[in-house]
PDB file of C-alpha atoms in Angstrom:
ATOM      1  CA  UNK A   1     -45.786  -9.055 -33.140  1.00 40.00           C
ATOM      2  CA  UNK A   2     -42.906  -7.603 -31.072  1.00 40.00           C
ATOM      3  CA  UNK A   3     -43.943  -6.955 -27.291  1.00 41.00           C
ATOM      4  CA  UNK A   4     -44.265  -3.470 -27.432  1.00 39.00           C
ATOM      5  CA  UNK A   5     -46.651  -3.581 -30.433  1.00 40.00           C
ATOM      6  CA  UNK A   6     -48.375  -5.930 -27.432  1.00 38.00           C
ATOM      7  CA  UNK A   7     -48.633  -2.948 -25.326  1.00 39.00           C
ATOM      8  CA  UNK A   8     -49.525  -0.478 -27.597  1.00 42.00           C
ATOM      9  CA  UNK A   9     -52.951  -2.961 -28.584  1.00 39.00           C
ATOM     10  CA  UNK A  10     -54.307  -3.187 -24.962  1.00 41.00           C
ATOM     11  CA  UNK A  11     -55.111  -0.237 -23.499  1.00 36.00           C
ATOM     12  CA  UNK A  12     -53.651  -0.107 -19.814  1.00 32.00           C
ATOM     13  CA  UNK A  13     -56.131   0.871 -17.514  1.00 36.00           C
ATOM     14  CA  UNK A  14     -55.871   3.937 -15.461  1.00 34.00           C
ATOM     15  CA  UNK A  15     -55.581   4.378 -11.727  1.00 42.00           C
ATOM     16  CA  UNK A  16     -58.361   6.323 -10.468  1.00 51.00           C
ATOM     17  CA  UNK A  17     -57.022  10.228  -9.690  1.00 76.00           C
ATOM     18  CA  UNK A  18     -57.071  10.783  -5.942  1.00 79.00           C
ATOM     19  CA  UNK A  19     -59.620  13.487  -6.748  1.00 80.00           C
ATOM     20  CA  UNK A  20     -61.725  11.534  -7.844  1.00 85.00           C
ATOM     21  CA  UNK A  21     -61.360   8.438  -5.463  1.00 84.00           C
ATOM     22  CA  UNK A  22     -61.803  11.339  -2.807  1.00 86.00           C
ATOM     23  CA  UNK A  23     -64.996  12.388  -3.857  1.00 85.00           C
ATOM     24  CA  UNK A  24     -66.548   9.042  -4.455  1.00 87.00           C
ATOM     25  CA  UNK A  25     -65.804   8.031  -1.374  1.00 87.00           C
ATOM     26  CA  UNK A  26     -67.239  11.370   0.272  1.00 87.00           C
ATOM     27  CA  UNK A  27     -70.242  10.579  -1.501  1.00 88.00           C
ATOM     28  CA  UNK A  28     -70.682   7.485  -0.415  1.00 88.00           C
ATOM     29  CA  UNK A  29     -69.826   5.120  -2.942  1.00 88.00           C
ATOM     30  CA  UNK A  30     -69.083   2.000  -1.705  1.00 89.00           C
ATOM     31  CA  UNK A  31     -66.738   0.948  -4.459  1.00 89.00           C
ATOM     32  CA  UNK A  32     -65.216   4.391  -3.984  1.00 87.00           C
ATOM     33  CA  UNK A  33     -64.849   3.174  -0.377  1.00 90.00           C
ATOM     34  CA  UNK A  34     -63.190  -0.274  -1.508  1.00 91.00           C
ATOM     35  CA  UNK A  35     -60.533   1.749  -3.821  1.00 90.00           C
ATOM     36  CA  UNK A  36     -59.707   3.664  -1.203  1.00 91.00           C
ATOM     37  CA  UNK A  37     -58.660   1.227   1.343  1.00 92.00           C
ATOM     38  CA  UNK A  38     -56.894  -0.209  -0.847  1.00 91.00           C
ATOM     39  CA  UNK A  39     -54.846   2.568  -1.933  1.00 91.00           C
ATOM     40  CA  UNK A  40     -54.259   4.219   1.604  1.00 92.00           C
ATOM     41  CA  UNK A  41     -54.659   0.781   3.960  1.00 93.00           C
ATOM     42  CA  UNK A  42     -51.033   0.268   3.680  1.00 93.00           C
ATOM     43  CA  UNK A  43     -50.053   3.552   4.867  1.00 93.00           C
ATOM     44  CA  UNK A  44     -52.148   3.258   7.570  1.00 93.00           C
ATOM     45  CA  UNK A  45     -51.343   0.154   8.664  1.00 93.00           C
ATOM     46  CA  UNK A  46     -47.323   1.144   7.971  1.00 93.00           C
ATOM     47  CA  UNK A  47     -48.434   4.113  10.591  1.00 93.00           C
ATOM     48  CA  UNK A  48     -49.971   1.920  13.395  1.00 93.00           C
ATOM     49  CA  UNK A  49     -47.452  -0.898  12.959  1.00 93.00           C
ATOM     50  CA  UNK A  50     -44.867   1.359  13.414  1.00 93.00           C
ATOM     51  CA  UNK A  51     -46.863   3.096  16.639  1.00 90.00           C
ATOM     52  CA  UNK A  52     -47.610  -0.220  18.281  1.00 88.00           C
ATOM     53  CA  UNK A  53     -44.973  -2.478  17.697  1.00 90.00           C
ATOM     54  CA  UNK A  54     -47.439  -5.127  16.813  1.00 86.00           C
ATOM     55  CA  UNK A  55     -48.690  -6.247  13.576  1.00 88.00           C
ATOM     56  CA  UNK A  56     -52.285  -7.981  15.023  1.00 89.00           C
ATOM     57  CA  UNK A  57     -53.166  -4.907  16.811  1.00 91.00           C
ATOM     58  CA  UNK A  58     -52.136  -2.459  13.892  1.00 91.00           C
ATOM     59  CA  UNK A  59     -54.170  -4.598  11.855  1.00 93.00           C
ATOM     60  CA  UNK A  60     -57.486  -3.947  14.208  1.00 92.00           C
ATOM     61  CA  UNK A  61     -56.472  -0.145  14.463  1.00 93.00           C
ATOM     62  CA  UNK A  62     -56.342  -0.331  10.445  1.00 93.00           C
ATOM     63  CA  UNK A  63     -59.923  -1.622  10.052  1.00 94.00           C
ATOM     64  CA  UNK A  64     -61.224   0.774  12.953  1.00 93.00           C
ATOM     65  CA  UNK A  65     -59.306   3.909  11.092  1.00 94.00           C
ATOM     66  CA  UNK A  66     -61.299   3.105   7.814  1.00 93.00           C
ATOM     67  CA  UNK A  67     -64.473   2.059  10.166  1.00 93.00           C
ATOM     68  CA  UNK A  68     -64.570   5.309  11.410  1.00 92.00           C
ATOM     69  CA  UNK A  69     -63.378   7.105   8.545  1.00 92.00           C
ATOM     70  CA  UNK A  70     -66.751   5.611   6.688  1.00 92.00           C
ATOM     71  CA  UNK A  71     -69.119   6.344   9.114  1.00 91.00           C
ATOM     72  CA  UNK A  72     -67.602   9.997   9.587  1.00 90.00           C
ATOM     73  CA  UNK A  73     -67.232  10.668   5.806  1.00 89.00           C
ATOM     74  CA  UNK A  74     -69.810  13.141   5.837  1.00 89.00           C
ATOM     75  CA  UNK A  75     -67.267  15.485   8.270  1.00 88.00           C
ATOM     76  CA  UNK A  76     -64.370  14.930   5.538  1.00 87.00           C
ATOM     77  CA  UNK A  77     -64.570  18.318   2.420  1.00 82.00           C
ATOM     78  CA  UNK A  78     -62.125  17.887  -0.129  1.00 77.00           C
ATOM     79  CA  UNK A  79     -61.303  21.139  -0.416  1.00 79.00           C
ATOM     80  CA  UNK A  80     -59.760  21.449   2.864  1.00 83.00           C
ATOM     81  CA  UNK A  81     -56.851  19.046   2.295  1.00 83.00           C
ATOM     82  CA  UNK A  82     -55.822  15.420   1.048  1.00 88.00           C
ATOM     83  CA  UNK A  83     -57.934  12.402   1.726  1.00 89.00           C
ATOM     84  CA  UNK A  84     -54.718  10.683   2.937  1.00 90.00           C
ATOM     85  CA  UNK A  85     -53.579  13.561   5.358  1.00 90.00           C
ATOM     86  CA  UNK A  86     -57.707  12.897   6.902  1.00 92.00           C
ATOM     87  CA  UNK A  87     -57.249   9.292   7.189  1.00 93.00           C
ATOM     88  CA  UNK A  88     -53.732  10.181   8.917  1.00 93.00           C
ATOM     89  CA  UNK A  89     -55.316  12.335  10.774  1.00 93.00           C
ATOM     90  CA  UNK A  90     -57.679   9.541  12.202  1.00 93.00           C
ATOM     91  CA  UNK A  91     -55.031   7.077  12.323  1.00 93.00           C
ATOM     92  CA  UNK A  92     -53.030   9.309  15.157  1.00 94.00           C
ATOM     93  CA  UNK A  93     -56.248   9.054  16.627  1.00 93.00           C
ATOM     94  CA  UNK A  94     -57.250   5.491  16.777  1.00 92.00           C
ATOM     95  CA  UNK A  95     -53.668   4.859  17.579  1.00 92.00           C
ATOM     96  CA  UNK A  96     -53.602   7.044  20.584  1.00 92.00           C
ATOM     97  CA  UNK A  97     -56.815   4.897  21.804  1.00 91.00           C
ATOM     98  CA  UNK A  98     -55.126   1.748  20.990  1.00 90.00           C
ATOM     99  CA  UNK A  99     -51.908   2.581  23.370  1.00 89.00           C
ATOM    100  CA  UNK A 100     -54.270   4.365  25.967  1.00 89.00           C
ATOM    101  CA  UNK A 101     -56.326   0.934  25.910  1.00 87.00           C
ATOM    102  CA  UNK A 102     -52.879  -0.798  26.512  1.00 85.00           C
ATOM    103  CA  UNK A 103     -52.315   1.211  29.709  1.00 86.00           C
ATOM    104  CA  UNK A 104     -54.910   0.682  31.035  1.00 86.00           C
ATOM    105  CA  UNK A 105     -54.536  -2.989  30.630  1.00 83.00           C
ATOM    106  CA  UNK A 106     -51.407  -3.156  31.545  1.00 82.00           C
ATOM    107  CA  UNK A 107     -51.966  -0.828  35.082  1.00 81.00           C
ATOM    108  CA  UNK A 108     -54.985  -3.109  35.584  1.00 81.00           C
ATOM    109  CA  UNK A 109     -52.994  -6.171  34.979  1.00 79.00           C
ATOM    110  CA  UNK A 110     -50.264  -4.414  37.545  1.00 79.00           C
ATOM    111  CA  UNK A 111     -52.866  -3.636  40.328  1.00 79.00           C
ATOM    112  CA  UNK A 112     -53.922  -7.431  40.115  1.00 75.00           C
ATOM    113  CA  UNK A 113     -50.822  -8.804  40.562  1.00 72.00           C
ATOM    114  CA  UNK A 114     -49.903  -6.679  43.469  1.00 75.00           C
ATOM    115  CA  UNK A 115     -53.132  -7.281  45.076  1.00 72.00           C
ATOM    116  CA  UNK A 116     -53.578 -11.121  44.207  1.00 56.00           C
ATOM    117  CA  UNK A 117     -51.451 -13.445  46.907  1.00 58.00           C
ATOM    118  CA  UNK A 118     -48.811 -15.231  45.519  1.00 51.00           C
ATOM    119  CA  UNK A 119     -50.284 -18.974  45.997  1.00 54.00           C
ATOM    120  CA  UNK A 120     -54.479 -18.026  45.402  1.00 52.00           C
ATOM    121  CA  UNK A 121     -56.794 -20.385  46.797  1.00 57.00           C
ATOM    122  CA  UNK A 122     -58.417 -23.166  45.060  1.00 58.00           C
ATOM    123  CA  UNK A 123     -61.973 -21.820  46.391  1.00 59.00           C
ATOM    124  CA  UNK A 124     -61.166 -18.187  45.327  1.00 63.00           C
ATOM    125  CA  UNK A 125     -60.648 -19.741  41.681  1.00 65.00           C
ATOM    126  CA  UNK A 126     -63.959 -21.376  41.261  1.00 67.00           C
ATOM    127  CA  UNK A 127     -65.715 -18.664  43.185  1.00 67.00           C
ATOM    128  CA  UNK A 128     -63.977 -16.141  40.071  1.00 68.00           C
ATOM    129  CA  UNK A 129     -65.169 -18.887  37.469  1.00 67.00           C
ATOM    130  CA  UNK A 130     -68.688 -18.860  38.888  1.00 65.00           C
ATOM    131  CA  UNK A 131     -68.910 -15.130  39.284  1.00 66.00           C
ATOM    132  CA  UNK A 132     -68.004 -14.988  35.192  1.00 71.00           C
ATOM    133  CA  UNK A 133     -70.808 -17.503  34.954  1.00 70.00           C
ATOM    134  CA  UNK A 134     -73.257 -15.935  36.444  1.00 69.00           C
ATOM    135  CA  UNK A 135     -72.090 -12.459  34.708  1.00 74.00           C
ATOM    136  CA  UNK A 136     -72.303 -13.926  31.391  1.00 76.00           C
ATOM    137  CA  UNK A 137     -75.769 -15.340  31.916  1.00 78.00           C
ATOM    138  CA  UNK A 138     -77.248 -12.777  33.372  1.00 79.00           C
ATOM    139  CA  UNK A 139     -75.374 -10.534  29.779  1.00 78.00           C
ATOM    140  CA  UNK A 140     -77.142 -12.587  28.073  1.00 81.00           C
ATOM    141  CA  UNK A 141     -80.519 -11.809  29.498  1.00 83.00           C
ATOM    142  CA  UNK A 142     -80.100  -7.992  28.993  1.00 85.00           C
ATOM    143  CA  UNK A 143     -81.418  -6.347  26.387  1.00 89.00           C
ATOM    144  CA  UNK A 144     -79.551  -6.504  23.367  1.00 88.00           C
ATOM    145  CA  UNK A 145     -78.621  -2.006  23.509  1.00 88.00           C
ATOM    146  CA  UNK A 146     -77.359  -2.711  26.710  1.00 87.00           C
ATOM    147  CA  UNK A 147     -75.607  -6.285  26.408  1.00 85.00           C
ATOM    148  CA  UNK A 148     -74.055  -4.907  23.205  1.00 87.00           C
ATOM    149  CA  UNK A 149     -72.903  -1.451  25.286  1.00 86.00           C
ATOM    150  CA  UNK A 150     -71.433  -3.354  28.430  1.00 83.00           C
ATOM    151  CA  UNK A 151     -69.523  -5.827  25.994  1.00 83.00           C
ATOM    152  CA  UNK A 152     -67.784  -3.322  24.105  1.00 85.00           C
ATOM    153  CA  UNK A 153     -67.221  -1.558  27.108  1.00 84.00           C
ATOM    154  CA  UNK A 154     -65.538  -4.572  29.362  1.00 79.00           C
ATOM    155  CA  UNK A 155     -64.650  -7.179  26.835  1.00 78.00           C
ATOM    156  CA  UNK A 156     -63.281  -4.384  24.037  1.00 79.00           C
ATOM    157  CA  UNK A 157     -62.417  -1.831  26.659  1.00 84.00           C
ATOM    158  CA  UNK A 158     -63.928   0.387  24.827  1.00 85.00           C
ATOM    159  CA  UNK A 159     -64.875   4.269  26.244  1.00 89.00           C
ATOM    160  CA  UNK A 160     -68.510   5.407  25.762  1.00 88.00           C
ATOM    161  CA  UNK A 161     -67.547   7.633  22.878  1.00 89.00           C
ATOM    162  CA  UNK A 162     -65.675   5.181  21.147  1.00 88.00           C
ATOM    163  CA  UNK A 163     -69.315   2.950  21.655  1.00 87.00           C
ATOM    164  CA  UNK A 164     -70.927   6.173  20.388  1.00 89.00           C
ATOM    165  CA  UNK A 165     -68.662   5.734  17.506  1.00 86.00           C
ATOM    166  CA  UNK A 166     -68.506   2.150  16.762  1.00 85.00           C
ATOM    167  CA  UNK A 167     -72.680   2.171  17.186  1.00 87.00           C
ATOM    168  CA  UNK A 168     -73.442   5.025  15.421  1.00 90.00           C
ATOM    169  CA  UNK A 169     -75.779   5.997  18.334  1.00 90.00           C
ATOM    170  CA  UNK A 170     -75.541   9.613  20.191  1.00 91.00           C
ATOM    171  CA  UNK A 171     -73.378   9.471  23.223  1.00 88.00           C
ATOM    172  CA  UNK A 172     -76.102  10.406  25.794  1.00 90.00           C
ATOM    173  CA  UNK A 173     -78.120   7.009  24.461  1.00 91.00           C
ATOM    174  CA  UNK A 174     -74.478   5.021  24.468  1.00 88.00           C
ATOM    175  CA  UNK A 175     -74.663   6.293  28.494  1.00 90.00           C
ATOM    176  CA  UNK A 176     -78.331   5.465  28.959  1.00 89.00           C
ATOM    177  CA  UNK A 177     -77.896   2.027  28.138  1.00 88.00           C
ATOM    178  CA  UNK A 178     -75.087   1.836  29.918  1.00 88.00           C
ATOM    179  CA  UNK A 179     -76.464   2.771  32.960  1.00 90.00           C
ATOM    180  CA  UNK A 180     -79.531   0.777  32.912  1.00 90.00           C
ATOM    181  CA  UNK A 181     -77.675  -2.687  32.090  1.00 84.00           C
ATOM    182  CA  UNK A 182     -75.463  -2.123  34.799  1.00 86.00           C
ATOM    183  CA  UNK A 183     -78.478  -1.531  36.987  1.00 87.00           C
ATOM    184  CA  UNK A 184     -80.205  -4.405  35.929  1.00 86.00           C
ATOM    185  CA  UNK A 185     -76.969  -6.439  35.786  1.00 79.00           C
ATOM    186  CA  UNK A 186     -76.954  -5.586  39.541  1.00 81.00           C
ATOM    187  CA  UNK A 187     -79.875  -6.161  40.595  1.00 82.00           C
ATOM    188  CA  UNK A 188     -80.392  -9.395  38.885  1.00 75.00           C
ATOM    189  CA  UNK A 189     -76.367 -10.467  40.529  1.00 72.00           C
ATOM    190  CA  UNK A 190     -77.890  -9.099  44.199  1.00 74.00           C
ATOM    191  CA  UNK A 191     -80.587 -11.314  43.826  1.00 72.00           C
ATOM    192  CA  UNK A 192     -78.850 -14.483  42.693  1.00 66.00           C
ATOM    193  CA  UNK A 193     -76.558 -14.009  45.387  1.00 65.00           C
ATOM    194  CA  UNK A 194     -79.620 -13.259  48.329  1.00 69.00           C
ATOM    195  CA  UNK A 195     -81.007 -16.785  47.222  1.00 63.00           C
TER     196      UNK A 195
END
């Protein structure tokens, strides 16, 4: 049997139509949702890796992009445009976060070291390690809404609508907890340090 007798026997399966891949996915089909990051991820990834400069944080912008992209499916109609020009769309967004996040640490990491002597004191460095310490325990005693809040907010630098996002929970509740862990977080740091 010559090769191409080989290829005529098994049928080759077909790559779903974009169409089609679009609409799954807008109706929430998870397996729609699978085929589609794996036919757009690369672009996406191409786009943010390209943006950033670095491959480990194009990779976390990727996942976020198709994060968000899942949870807002509802907001994406086929009929106005290309699943792939959406997704783009969201990618320009996540990756204007991403280098807005690395200002931010950057300026913060800038104030520091202008404000931080040269030589710091052995006593200011375990007074720092204690005061994470007693931060993280008393994280850990907050409710879970408002640990989760404050440690997207300070350990992934995250902005209360991104939260919103991430969480799926309305902004205003995103702010509530935020406010009332960083009350408690307060009070309960106040009184550790009165004793």
């Amino acid at each position: 049997m010559t090769a191409l007798a080989v290829i005529e026997a098994e049928p080759v399966p077909m790559a779903p139509q974009e169409d089609e891949l679009a609409s799954r996915f807008a109706a929430g089909d998870e397996d729609g949702m699978e085929a589609v990051y794996r036919r757009w991820a690369p672009l996406v990834l191409s786009l943010a890796r390209q943006s950033l400069g670095d491959g480990a944080e194009a990779e976390d912008v990727t996942q976020t992009v198709f994060l968000a992209a899942w949870r807002g499916r509802h907001g994406y109609h086929p009929g106005r445009g290309p699943l792939p020009a959406w997704l783009v769309g969201i990618t320009r967004r996540k990756i204007a976060d991403a280098l807005s996040a690395r200002t931010r640490r950057t300026d913060v990491a800038a104030a520091a070291a202008r404000e931080s002597p040269p030589s710091p004191e052995t006593s200011y460095a375990q007074d720092a390690v204690l005061d994470r310490v007693d931060v993280t325990r008393e994280l850990r005693r907050l409710p879970e809404a408002q640990r989760r809040v404050l440690c997207l907010a300070f350990y992934g630098d995250l902005t209360q609508t991104q939260i919103a996002h991430v969480t799926g929970w309305p902004l205003g509740t995103v702010k509530s907890h935020t406010r009332r862990g960083l009350l408690r977080l307060g009070r309960c740091l106040d009184a550790e340090a009165t004793e």
